[in-house]
Amino acid sequence: MNATVYKPMEMTVAETVLKEAKQILDELGIVFFLRHGTCLGAVREGCLIAWDDDLDIGSVIGLHGLTEERAYEAIDLFSLKGFNPDVIISESGLSVEMNKDDVPIDWNCYRIIGDSIYQYPVVQIPVGLHTDLKEIDFLGETFLVPNPPDDYLRCRYGPDWRVPKKAGAFESTALELTDQSIIPPEHRRTMSLDNRFVPSTHTGYLKVLDLDGLPVDQAQIGMASTTALTGLENANTDSDGRVFFNLPVKGAYVVSVVYDDHREVLYGEGLVPGLNYVYTPNPAIPSGRRNALIPETGKPHSV
């Protein structure tokens, strides 16, 4: 799979697509709210964030009359309206990834787990912020946001959410918040990451190479699944530049790589249990890469 790079949306088109999505959900009486960067832009700046690459809206299954059956009614209507929805089912909910006029839009229908929902990658958000949503004026219309929005944005982006960050910085914050999330034991999926290979536990590895193609010893690796509730796992590479893992599911993962003065967070890596992967930095693209980890053939241990 070839690496891609997130690119900013055409904002005037994105505004139109967001209003079309609102019209569809309003027509069906389905309550939704702005989330992630779309909510941040609406609350903090009164507009979409200039470098944002997608639109983010959400609903909560079990609140405001939303059921999975009603969500699929909306998915069918989105399809009829040319949004080309793709549904990803996970423990945390239904992720409906769509694209209209070259604008990506994600509608996440979250499941309530304990007293929380878990937003991408695995950031714990109190469900109580979504029971009595707040109306705001945005793009000449009325939209809903979590209430109070300050509390939501603090949970999602940390205490300094009011300070604009460059692309790449917010991903690191999201991983730090993932590390603080508490997942009920009955829902938590097992994922391991270590610099020692254990045959009974590990099924693959990630090898970190520098710009010269040499393995990086003691690179700091963080990994979280966005498909299963795992939390954040951390380990340092061995002398051959490897960390060994056992992934719970085939799906999307967030991977951070830190060594010397280099830091990159890969926010959308499609990984498969049982495969090995290689990471190589690209100085021309310091952030925003997707599917940058290259599968490598071979066994996870030295032979």
mmCIF file of N, CA and C in Angstrom, residues 189-193 201-206 223-225 228 230 233 243-255 269-277 293:
data_model
loop_
_atom_site.group_PDB
_atom_site.id
_atom_site.type_symbol
_atom_site.label_atom_id
_atom_site.label_comp_id
_atom_site.label_asym_id
_atom_site.label_seq_id
_atom_site.Cartn_x
_atom_site.Cartn_y
_atom_site.Cartn_z
ATOM 1 N N ARG A 189 -9.294 -4.711 24.991
ATOM 2 C CA ARG A 189 -8.671 -5.758 24.175
ATOM 3 C C ARG A 189 -7.168 -5.757 24.418
ATOM 4 N N THR A 190 -6.564 -6.931 24.360
ATOM 5 C CA THR A 190 -5.145 -7.072 24.663
ATOM 6 C C THR A 190 -4.288 -6.728 23.454
ATOM 7 N N MET A 191 -3.311 -5.856 23.665
ATOM 8 C CA MET A 191 -2.298 -5.566 22.663
ATOM 9 C C MET A 191 -0.975 -5.428 23.379
ATOM 10 N N SER A 192 0.056 -6.077 22.863
ATOM 11 C CA SER A 192 1.363 -6.011 23.518
ATOM 12 C C SER A 192 2.392 -5.415 22.580
ATOM 13 N N LEU A 193 3.393 -4.778 23.173
ATOM 14 C CA LEU A 193 4.480 -4.138 22.438
ATOM 15 C C LEU A 193 5.719 -4.257 23.299
ATOM 16 N N THR A 201 3.573 -14.881 22.281
ATOM 17 C CA THR A 201 2.839 -13.616 22.399
ATOM 18 C C THR A 201 2.889 -12.778 21.142
ATOM 19 N N HIS A 202 4.062 -12.670 20.530
ATOM 20 C CA HIS A 202 4.242 -11.711 19.443
ATOM 21 C C HIS A 202 4.147 -12.368 18.073
ATOM 22 N N THR A 203 3.467 -11.675 17.160
ATOM 23 C CA THR A 203 3.243 -12.215 15.823
ATOM 24 C C THR A 203 3.905 -11.382 14.733
ATOM 25 N N GLY A 204 4.505 -10.273 15.077
ATOM 26 C CA GLY A 204 5.142 -9.423 14.074
ATOM 27 C C GLY A 204 5.992 -8.357 14.721
ATOM 28 N N TYR A 205 6.636 -7.538 13.888
ATOM 29 C CA TYR A 205 7.445 -6.457 14.449
ATOM 30 C C TYR A 205 7.352 -5.211 13.575
ATOM 31 N N LEU A 206 7.737 -4.115 14.186
ATOM 32 C CA LEU A 206 7.937 -2.856 13.474
ATOM 33 C C LEU A 206 9.415 -2.529 13.552
ATOM 34 N N MET A 223 1.825 2.915 20.288
ATOM 35 C CA MET A 223 0.864 2.340 19.344
ATOM 36 C C MET A 223 -0.496 2.200 20.023
ATOM 37 N N ALA A 224 -1.541 2.642 19.314
ATOM 38 C CA ALA A 224 -2.911 2.488 19.799
ATOM 39 C C ALA A 224 -3.791 2.076 18.640
ATOM 40 N N SER A 225 -4.708 1.170 18.906
ATOM 41 C CA SER A 225 -5.664 0.763 17.884
ATOM 42 C C SER A 225 -6.815 1.748 17.855
ATOM 43 N N ALA A 228 -10.119 -1.186 17.970
ATOM 44 C CA ALA A 228 -10.422 -1.919 19.196
ATOM 45 C C ALA A 228 -9.990 -1.080 20.389
ATOM 46 N N THR A 230 -7.945 -0.590 23.151
ATOM 47 C CA THR A 230 -6.704 -1.147 23.688
ATOM 48 C C THR A 230 -5.959 -0.201 24.604
ATOM 49 N N GLU A 233 0.048 1.515 23.994
ATOM 50 C CA GLU A 233 1.176 0.676 24.380
ATOM 51 C C GLU A 233 2.470 1.364 23.947
ATOM 52 N N VAL A 243 10.566 -3.317 17.442
ATOM 53 C CA VAL A 243 9.676 -3.631 18.555
ATOM 54 C C VAL A 243 8.736 -4.723 18.059
ATOM 55 N N PHE A 244 8.428 -5.654 18.941
ATOM 56 C CA PHE A 244 7.577 -6.787 18.594
ATOM 57 C C PHE A 244 6.175 -6.553 19.141
ATOM 58 N N PHE A 245 5.182 -6.958 18.370
ATOM 59 C CA PHE A 245 3.812 -6.670 18.787
ATOM 60 C C PHE A 245 2.903 -7.867 18.596
ATOM 61 N N ASN A 246 1.784 -7.794 19.293
ATOM 62 C CA ASN A 246 0.655 -8.683 19.060
ATOM 63 C C ASN A 246 -0.553 -7.779 18.892
ATOM 64 N N LEU A 247 -1.061 -7.650 17.685
ATOM 65 C CA LEU A 247 -2.171 -6.757 17.404
ATOM 66 C C LEU A 247 -3.493 -7.493 17.602
ATOM 67 N N PRO A 248 -4.485 -6.846 18.208
ATOM 68 C CA PRO A 248 -5.751 -7.542 18.482
ATOM 69 C C PRO A 248 -6.608 -7.773 17.249
ATOM 70 N N VAL A 249 -6.542 -6.851 16.277
ATOM 71 C CA VAL A 249 -7.417 -6.956 15.110
ATOM 72 C C VAL A 249 -6.721 -6.354 13.895
ATOM 73 N N LYS A 250 -7.176 -6.752 12.727
ATOM 74 C CA LYS A 250 -6.821 -6.045 11.499
ATOM 75 C C LYS A 250 -7.591 -4.738 11.486
ATOM 76 N N GLY A 251 -6.894 -3.627 11.291
ATOM 77 C CA GLY A 251 -7.600 -2.356 11.308
ATOM 78 C C GLY A 251 -6.641 -1.184 11.335
ATOM 79 N N ALA A 252 -7.159 -0.045 11.757
ATOM 80 C CA ALA A 252 -6.378 1.201 11.762
ATOM 81 C C ALA A 252 -5.698 1.404 13.109
ATOM 82 N N TYR A 253 -4.457 1.881 13.058
ATOM 83 C CA TYR A 253 -3.665 2.127 14.256
ATOM 84 C C TYR A 253 -2.999 3.492 14.161
ATOM 85 N N VAL A 254 -2.780 4.082 15.328
ATOM 86 C CA VAL A 254 -1.957 5.280 15.433
ATOM 87 C C VAL A 254 -0.591 4.852 15.954
ATOM 88 N N VAL A 255 0.463 5.311 15.304
ATOM 89 C CA VAL A 255 1.825 4.911 15.666
ATOM 90 C C VAL A 255 2.686 6.162 15.792
ATOM 91 N N GLU A 269 -2.657 4.144 10.175
ATOM 92 C CA GLU A 269 -1.919 3.020 9.591
ATOM 93 C C GLU A 269 -2.790 1.772 9.576
ATOM 94 N N GLY A 270 -3.004 1.214 8.392
ATOM 95 C CA GLY A 270 -3.744 -0.034 8.278
ATOM 96 C C GLY A 270 -2.799 -1.208 8.509
ATOM 97 N N LEU A 271 -2.925 -1.876 9.662
ATOM 98 C CA LEU A 271 -2.019 -2.959 10.041
ATOM 99 C C LEU A 271 -2.770 -4.279 10.156
ATOM 100 N N VAL A 272 -2.044 -5.358 9.895
ATOM 101 C CA VAL A 272 -2.613 -6.704 9.906
ATOM 102 C C VAL A 272 -1.816 -7.578 10.859
ATOM 103 N N PRO A 273 -2.443 -8.254 11.816
ATOM 104 C CA PRO A 273 -1.725 -9.177 12.694
ATOM 105 C C PRO A 273 -0.972 -10.222 11.880
ATOM 106 N N GLY A 274 0.260 -10.505 12.287
ATOM 107 C CA GLY A 274 1.050 -11.519 11.612
ATOM 108 C C GLY A 274 2.017 -10.977 10.588
ATOM 109 N N LEU A 275 1.935 -9.696 10.241
ATOM 110 C CA LEU A 275 2.863 -9.091 9.298
ATOM 111 C C LEU A 275 3.898 -8.243 10.027
ATOM 112 N N ASN A 276 5.057 -8.087 9.388
ATOM 113 C CA ASN A 276 6.103 -7.198 9.886
ATOM 114 C C ASN A 276 6.077 -5.910 9.066
ATOM 115 N N TYR A 277 6.511 -4.807 9.674
ATOM 116 C CA TYR A 277 6.458 -3.510 9.003
ATOM 117 C C TYR A 277 7.764 -2.747 9.208
ATOM 118 N N LEU A 293 3.818 2.856 6.870
ATOM 119 C CA LEU A 293 4.546 1.657 7.281
ATOM 120 C C LEU A 293 4.460 0.624 6.165
#
